[in-house]
XYZ file of C-alpha atoms in Angstrom:
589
model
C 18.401 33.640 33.846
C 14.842 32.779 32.617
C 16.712 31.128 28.881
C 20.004 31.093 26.832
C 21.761 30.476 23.830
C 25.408 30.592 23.444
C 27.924 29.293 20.868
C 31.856 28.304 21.043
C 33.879 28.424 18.001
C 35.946 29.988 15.303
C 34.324 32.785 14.414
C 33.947 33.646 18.819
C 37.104 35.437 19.055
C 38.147 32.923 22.239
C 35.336 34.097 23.642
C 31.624 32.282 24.403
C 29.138 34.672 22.862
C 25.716 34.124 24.477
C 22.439 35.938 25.039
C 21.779 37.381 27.603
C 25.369 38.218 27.867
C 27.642 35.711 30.110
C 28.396 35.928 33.480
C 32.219 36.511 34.521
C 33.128 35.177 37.519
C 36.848 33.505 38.520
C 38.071 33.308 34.595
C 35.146 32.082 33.815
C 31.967 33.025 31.243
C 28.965 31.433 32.357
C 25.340 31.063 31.123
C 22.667 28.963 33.634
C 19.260 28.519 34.054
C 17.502 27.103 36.991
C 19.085 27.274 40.788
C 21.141 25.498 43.180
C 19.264 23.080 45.989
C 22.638 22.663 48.459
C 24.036 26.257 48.139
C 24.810 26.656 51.605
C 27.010 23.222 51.437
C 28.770 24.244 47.891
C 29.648 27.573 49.267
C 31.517 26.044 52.686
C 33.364 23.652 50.007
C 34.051 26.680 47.774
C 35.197 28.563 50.792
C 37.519 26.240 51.933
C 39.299 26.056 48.668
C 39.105 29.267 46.987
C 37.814 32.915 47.276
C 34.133 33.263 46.090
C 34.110 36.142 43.694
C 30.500 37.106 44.706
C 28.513 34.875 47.375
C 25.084 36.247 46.337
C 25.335 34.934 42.555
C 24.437 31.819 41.436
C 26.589 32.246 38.616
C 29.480 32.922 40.794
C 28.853 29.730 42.564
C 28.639 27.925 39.230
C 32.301 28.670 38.354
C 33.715 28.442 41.769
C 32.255 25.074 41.688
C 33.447 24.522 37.557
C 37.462 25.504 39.193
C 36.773 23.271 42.229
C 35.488 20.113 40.332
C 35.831 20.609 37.166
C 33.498 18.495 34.977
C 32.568 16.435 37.742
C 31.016 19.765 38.765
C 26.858 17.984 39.073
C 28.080 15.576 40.781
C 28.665 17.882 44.022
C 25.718 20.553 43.261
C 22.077 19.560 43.485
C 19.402 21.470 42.059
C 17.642 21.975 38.694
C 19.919 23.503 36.385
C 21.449 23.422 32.798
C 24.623 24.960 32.709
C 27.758 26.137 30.645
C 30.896 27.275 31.813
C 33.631 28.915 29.373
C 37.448 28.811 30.401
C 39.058 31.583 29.125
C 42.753 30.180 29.792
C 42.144 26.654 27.563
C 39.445 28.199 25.691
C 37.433 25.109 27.240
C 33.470 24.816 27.339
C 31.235 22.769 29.752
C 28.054 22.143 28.946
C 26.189 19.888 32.035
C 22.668 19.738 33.548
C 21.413 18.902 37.016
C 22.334 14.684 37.458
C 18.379 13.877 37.384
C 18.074 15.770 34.156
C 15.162 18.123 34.979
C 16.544 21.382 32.926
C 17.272 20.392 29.660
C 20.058 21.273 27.625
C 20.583 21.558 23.241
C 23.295 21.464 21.507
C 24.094 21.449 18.395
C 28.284 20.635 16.408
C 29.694 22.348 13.357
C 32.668 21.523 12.015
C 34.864 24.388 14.196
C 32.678 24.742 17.229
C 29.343 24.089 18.706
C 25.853 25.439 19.707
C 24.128 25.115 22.634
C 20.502 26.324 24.449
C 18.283 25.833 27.296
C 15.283 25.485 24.931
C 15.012 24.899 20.975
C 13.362 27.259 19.905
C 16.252 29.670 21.128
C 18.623 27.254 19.223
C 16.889 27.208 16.226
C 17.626 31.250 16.510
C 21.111 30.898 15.448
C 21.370 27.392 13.778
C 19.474 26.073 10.484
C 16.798 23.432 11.243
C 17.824 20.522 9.635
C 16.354 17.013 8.620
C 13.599 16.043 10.740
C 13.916 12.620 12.720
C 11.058 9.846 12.172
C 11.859 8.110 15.202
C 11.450 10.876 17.265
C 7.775 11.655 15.222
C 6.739 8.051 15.536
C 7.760 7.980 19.317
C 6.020 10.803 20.132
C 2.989 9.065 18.226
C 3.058 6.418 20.749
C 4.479 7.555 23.870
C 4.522 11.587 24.011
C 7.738 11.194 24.755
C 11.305 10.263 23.001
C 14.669 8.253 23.396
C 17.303 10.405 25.248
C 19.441 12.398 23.448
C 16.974 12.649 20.755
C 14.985 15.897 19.446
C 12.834 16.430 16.215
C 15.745 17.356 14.192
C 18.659 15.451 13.016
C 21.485 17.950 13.603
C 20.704 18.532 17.289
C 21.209 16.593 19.760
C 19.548 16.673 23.996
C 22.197 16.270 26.670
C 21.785 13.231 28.875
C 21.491 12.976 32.500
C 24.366 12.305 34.209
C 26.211 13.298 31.388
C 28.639 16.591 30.368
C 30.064 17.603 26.675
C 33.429 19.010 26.850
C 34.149 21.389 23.843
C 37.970 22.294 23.175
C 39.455 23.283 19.594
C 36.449 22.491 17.832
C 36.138 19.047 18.979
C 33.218 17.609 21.207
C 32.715 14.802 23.139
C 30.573 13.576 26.035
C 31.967 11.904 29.203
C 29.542 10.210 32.286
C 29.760 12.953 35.182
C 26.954 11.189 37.566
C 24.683 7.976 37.482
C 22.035 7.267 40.382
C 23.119 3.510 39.868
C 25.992 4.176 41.456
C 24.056 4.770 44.662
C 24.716 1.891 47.167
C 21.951 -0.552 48.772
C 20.439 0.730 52.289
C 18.890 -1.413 54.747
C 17.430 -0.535 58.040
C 16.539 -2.546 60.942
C 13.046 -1.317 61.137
C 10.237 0.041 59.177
C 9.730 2.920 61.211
C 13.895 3.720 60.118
C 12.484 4.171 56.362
C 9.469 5.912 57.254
C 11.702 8.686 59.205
C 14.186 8.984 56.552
C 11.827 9.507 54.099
C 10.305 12.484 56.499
C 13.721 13.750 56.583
C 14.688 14.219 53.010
C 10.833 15.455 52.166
C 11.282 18.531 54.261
C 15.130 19.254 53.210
C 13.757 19.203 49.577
C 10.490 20.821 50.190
C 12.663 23.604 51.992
C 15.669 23.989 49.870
C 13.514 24.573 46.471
C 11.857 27.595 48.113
C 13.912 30.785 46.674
C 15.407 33.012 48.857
C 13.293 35.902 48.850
C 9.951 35.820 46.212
C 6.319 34.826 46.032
C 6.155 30.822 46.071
C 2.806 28.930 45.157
C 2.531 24.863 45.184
C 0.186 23.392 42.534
C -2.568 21.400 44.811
C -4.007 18.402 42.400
C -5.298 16.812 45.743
C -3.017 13.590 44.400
C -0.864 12.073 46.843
C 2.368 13.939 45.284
C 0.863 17.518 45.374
C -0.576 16.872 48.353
C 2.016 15.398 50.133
C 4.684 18.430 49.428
C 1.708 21.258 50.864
C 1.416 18.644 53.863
C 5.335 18.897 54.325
C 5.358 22.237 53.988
C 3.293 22.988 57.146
C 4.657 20.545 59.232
C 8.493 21.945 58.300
C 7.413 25.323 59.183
C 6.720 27.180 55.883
C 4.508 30.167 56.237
C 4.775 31.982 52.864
C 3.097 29.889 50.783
C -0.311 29.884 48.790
C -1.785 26.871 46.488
C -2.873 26.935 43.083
C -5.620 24.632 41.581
C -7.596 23.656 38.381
C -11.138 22.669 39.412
C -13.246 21.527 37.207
C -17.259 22.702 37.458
C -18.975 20.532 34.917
C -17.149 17.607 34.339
C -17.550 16.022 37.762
C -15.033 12.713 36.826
C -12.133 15.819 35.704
C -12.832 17.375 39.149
C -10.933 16.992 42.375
C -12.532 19.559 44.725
C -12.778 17.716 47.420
C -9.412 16.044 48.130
C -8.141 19.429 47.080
C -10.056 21.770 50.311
C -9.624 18.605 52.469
C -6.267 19.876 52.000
C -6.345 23.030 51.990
C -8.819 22.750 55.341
C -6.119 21.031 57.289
C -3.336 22.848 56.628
C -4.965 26.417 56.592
C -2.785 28.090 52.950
C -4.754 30.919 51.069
C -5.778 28.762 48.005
C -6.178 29.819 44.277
C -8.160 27.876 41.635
C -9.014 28.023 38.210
C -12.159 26.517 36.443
C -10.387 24.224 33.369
C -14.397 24.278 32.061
C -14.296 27.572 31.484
C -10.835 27.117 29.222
C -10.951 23.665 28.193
C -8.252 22.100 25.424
C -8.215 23.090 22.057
C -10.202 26.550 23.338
C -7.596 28.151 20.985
C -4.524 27.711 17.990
C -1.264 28.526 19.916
C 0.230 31.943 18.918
C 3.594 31.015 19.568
C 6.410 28.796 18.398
C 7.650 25.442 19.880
C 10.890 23.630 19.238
C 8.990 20.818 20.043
C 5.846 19.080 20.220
C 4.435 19.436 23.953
C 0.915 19.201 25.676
C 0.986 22.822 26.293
C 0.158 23.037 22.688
C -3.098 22.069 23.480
C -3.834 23.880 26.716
C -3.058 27.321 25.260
C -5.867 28.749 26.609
C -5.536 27.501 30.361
C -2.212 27.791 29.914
C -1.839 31.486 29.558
C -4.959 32.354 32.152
C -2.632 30.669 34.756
C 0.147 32.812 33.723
C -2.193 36.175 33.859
C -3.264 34.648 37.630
C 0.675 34.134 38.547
C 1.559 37.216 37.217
C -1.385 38.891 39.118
C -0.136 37.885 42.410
C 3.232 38.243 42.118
C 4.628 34.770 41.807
C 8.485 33.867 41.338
C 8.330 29.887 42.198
C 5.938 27.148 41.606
C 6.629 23.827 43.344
C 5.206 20.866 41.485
C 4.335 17.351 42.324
C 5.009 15.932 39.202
C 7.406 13.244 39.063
C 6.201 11.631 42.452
C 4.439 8.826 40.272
C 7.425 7.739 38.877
C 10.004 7.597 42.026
C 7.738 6.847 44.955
C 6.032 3.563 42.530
C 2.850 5.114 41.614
C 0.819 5.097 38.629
C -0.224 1.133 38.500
C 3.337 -0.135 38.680
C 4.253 -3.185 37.811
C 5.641 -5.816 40.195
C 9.255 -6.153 38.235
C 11.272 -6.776 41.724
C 9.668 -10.346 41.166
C 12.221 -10.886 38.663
C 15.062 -10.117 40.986
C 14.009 -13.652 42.942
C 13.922 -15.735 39.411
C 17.652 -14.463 38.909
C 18.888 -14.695 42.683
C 17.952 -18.146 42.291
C 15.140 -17.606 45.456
C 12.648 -20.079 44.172
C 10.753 -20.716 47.394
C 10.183 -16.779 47.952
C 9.342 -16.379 44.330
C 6.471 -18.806 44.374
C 5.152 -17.091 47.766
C 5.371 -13.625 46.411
C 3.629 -14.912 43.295
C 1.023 -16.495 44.846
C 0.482 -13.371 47.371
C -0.007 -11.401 44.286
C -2.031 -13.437 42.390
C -4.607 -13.325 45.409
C -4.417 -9.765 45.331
C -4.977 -9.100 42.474
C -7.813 -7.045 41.293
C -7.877 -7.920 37.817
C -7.898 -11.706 38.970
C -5.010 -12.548 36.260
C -3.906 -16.169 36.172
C -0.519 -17.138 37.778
C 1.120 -17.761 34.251
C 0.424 -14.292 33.269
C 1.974 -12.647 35.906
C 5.266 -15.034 35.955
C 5.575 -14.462 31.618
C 4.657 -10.550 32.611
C 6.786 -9.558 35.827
C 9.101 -12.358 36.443
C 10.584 -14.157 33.089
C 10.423 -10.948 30.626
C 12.067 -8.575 32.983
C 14.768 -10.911 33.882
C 15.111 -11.873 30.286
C 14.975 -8.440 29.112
C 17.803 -7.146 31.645
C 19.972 -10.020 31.207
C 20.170 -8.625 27.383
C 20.621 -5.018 27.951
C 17.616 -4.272 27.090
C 15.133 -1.698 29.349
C 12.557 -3.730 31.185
C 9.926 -1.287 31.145
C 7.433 -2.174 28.185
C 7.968 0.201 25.045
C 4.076 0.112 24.010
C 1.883 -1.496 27.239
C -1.414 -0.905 24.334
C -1.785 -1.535 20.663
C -0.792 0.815 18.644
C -3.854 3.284 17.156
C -5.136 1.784 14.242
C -5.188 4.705 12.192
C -1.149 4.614 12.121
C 0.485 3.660 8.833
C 1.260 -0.293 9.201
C 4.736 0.071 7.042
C 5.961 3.106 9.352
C 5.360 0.420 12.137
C 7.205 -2.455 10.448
C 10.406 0.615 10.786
C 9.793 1.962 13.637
C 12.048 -0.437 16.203
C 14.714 -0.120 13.770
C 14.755 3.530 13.941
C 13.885 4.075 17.841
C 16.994 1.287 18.144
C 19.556 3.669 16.632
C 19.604 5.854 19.296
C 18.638 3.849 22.270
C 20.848 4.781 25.512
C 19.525 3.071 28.771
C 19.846 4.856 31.894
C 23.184 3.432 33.442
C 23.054 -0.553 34.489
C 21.221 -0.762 37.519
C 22.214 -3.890 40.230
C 18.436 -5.980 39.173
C 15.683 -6.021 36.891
C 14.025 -3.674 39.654
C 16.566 -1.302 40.063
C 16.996 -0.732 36.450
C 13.094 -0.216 36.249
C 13.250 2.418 38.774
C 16.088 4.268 36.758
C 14.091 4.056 33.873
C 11.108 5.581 35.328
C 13.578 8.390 36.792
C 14.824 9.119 33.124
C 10.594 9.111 32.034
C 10.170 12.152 34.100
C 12.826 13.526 32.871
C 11.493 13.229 29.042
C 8.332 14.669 29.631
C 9.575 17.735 31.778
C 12.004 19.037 29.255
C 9.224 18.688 26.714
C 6.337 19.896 28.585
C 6.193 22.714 31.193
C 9.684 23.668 30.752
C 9.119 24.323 26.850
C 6.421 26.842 27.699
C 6.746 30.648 28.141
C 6.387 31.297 31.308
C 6.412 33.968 34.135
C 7.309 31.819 37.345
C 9.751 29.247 37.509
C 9.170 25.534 38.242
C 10.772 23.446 41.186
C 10.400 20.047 41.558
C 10.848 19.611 45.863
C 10.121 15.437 44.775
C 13.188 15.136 42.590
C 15.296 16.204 45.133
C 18.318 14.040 44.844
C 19.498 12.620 48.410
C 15.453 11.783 48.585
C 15.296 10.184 44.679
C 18.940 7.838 45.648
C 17.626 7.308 48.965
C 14.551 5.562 47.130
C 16.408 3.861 44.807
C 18.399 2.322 47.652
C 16.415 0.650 49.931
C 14.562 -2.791 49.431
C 11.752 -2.704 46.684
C 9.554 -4.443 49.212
C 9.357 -1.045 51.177
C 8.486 0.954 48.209
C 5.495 -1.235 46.927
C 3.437 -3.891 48.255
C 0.866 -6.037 46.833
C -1.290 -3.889 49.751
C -0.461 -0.772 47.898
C 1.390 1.250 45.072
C 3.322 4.078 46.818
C 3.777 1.906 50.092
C 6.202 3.680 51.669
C 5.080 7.242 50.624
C 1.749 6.583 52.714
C 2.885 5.192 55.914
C 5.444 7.932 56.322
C 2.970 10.488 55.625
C -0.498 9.250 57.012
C 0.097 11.085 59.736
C 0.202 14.687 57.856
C -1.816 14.147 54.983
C -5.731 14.296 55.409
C -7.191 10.942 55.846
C -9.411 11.472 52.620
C -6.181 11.844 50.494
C -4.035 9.326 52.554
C -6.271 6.911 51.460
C -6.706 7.555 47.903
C -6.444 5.121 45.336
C -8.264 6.921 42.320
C -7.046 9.684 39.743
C -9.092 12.506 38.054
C -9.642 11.107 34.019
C -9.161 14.607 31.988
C -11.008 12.762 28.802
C -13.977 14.476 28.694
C -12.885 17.892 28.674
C -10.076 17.085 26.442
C -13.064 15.349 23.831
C -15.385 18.224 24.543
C -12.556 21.173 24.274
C -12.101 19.283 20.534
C -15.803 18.896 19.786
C -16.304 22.396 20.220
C -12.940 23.995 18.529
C -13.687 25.270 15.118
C -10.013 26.546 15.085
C -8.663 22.985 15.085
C -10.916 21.126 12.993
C -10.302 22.947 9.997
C -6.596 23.084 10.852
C -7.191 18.932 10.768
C -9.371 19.156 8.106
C -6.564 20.425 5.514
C -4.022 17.827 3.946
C -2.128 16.200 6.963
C 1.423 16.258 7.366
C 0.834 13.229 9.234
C -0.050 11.541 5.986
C 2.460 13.165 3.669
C 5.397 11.909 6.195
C 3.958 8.560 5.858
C 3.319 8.423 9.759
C -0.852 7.213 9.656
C -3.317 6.028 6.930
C -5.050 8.758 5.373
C -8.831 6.973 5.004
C -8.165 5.827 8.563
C -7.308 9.352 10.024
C -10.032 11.080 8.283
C -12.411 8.662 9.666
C -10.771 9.231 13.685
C -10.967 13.491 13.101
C -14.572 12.940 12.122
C -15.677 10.489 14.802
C -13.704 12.964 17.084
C -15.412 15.652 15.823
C -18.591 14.171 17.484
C -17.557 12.762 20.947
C -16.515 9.565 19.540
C -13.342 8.276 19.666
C -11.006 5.571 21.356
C -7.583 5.989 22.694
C -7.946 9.448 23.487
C -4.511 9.772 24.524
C -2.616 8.379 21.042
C -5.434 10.822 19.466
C -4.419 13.751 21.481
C -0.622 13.016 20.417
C -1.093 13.089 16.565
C -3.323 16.224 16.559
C -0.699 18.127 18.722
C 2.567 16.893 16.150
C -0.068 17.597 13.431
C 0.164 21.297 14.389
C 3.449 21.318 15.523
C 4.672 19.790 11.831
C 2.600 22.678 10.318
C 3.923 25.140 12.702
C 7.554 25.077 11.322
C 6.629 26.838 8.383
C 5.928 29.561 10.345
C 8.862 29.347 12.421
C 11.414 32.339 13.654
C 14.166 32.058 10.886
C 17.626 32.098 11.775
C 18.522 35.469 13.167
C 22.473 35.408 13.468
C 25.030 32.541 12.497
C 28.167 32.956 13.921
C 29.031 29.861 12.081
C 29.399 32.184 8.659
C 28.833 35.724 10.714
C 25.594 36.428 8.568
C 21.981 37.707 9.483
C 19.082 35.834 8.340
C 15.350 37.948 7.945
């Protein structure tokens, strides 16, 4: 199943309506999206227990697994998958998700049942939109992202990681199912121990994201993550597999052509690219609907010439390396396990990491800094509760509204849920960046339309709780960011790559996409909705679009965020209308 939408309730005759229509399988209605990564394992547990209805469905699986474990059921299947499961018997629903989160789930409760969809725009099909949330607005403002459990809208909610709803006689409530917290500390004798380990569960999840039967493409950014999945490809035996690319012919600091063939020389996969110069941002308004505010909004062009490419060749699966910055401790992390010696009371190693640091540095910070920055906030922080990742690392643009800002940690606080308690100030950082990813892949490329579906081979979970188990001092070293990542794999990856410390800066074709977009500077150039919500200073915002509007303008990225929730906040009026309520069993035009 590509989407659903289903609802539970009074006016369901005991049944789950959905559409498509839901699977049967054991007693069971089931909708899903998104596969299983340890199928062969489930079905031997299945098998011992019970008779599988049908071994080649997924859904099948789903509710052999739902009778098996019950709600504990993603706990014991890996994978990428939102799920709910229907018991006919105690007229009991499920909704989960995979434990990392990657497939999103919606729901939504009326008084005598509840809602529930892969994506929002198929929930906003059958249920009224109601109040929008400023929190949500002003953190996508800042961040591009949200608090869990949070959408746009005030009557509907996101599923959690880790978490399930269980819906019986009209009544809803959520109960913990999984938390990577749980996972317990590893230690090996040896360096070369992690380094094979890592190997290991690379290849299992490289090889149990690939489908079946089907076309599969990887998306080649010549990065370390993208890079390294094509490199364990080929060593783990994969033959059917082809590489897609966006090159980048005229802006030369956008372009990554040559760690990308380096690549693609060494391991010998037919390769695909696409020039982003000749469909830059902002080439185009988007013609379709979003239930929420995403940065394929602004890449509609590009966006829909790599469908036309995908759908040329044939292609069922596309493995991505996103997420790898945010569990192998990439991305300029910051040194938070520094904090762990403050509150293990290990003075003497805390002044010798500090000091190792501090010598390394490259931005030559003084001592002080980096104890107030990665040793006494992070403790401080996580002895309170509180996350220990920064909420805003930059100031604020200045052409937001100074009283929505005096509000704004009042309202973000209201809904604040922290990823499970994690054993130190640097475990709970890495959960946090785990539940990042997880934000801006349910509101990004899984939002999207799209003819192929996404796998993430990096998120694979034995790999992501192996990481978050062993010492911090093998996943990043003041020699290094992604320190264990790199020695494991230098011997795969081409030198050129291995070595990498840089990242492509997309900047200038986002600024010249803009600069040349009549379509979206008259869309701008209207009354904001921005400034009628209250969220930025009118004079202020005026003054940004036109300084834009020439190739001038600072942080790009906080820019880029208000001019995609600009459209999406004028988009709504537009939006499909309810089509059928089973709440009151009427049809809406």
């Amino acid at each position: 199943m590509k989407r659903f939408v289903g609802q539970v309730g009074e006016f369901c005759s005991g049944r789950m309506w959905g559409r498509p229509q839901p699977e049967f399988h054991h007693s069971r209605q089931v909708l899903y999206r998104g596969y299983i990564a340890n199928r062969e394992h489930v079905l031997r547990e299945l098998r011992q227990h019970i008779v599988v209805e049908d071994e080649t469905q997924d859904g099948a699986l789903f509710a052999g697994a739902h009778q098996l474990w019950g709600h504990l059921l993603n706990k014991h299947v890996l994978g990428e998958y939102a799920l709910a499961v229907f018991m006919l018997e105690t007229q009991t629903l499920l909704l989960t998700r995979d434990g990392l989160g990657i497939q999103p789930i919606y729901y939504s409760n009326y008084e005598k049942g509840i809602s529930f969809a892969s994506h929002m725009e198929e929930l906003l099909r059958v249920v009224e939109m109601g109040h929008l949330d400023e929190g949500y607005l002003g953190e996508y403002l800042l961040f591009d992202r949200h608090s869990f459990g949070r959408t746009p809208f005030h009557n509907i909610s996101k599923l959690i990681p880790g978490r399930s709803i269980i819906s019986e006689g009209g009544q809803s409530r959520e109960i913990p199912t999984w938390e990577l917290s749980q996972t317990k500390p590893l230690r090996y004798a040896h360096d070369r121990d992690y380094e094979e380990q890592f190997r290991e569960l690379l290849f299992t999840g490289v090889r149990q994201s690939l489908p079946a039967d089907g076309k599969v493409w990887a998306e080649l950014s010549g990065g370390l993550d993208s890079s390294s999945i094509v490199s364990a490809a080929k060593t783990a035996g994969v033959h059917q597999l082809e590489t897609f690319s966006f090159v980048y012919s005229r802006h030369r600091e956008a372009d990554e052509s040559r760690w990308i063939r380096s690549v693609v020389k060494k391991h010998g996969y037919p390769a695909h690219e696409l020039d982003g110069d000749q469909c830059p941002p902002f080439s185009e308004l988007p013609p379709d609907f979003y239930g929420e505010p995403n940065l394929v909004i602004s890449n509609t062009e590009s966006w829909r010439e790599y469908q036309a490419i995908a759908v040329k060749h044939g292609v069922d699966v596309v493995l991505s390396g996103n997420g790898g910055d945010h569990v192998m401790i990439g991305d300029s992390p910051e040194p938070v396990h520094l904090a762990d010696d403050l509150l293990q009371l290990e003075l003497r190693r805390l002044w010798l990491n500090l000091r190792m640091w501090q010598n390394n540095d490259l931005y030559r910070r003084p001592l002080r800094y980096l104890f107030k920055n990665f040793v006494l906030r992070p403790a401080l922080q996580y002895r309170r509760g509180q996350p220990v990742t920064p909420r805003i690392t930059i100031p604020p643009p200045p052409w937001m509204e100074k009283r929505f800002l005096r509000t704004f940690s009042t309202l973000v606080d209201r809904q604040r849920v922290l990823p499970g308690r994690g054993r130190s100030p640097s475990d709970q950082y890495f959960l946090e960046r785990v539940w990042d990813f997880s934000l801006l892949t349910s509101t990004n490329a899984h939002q999207a339309v799209q003819s192929f579906e996404y796998r993430y081979p990096l998120l694979y979970r034995p790999l992501v709780e192996f990481l978050y188990a062993i010492p911090w001092e093998q996943k990043l070293s003041w020699q290094s960011d992604r320190y264990l990542q790199r020695r494991a794999l230098r011997s795969i990856l081409p030198k050129r790559v291995y070595l990498r410390t840089s990242k492509a800066g997309l900047g200038q074709p986002v600024m010249e996409g803009f600069r040349r977009s009549k379509e979206w500077f008259e869309m701008l150039a209207k009354p904001s909705r921005l400034v009628e919500m209250g969220l930025v200073d009118q004079n202020r915002w005026h003054d940004t679009v036109a300084r834009a509007r020439v190739g001038h303008l600072r942080m790009i990225s906080s820019f880029l965020n208000a001019v995609i929730l600009e459209w999406w906040l004028r988009s709504l009026d537009v939006r499909p209308r309810v089509e059928f309520n089973l709440q009151s069993g009427m049809h809406y035009e």
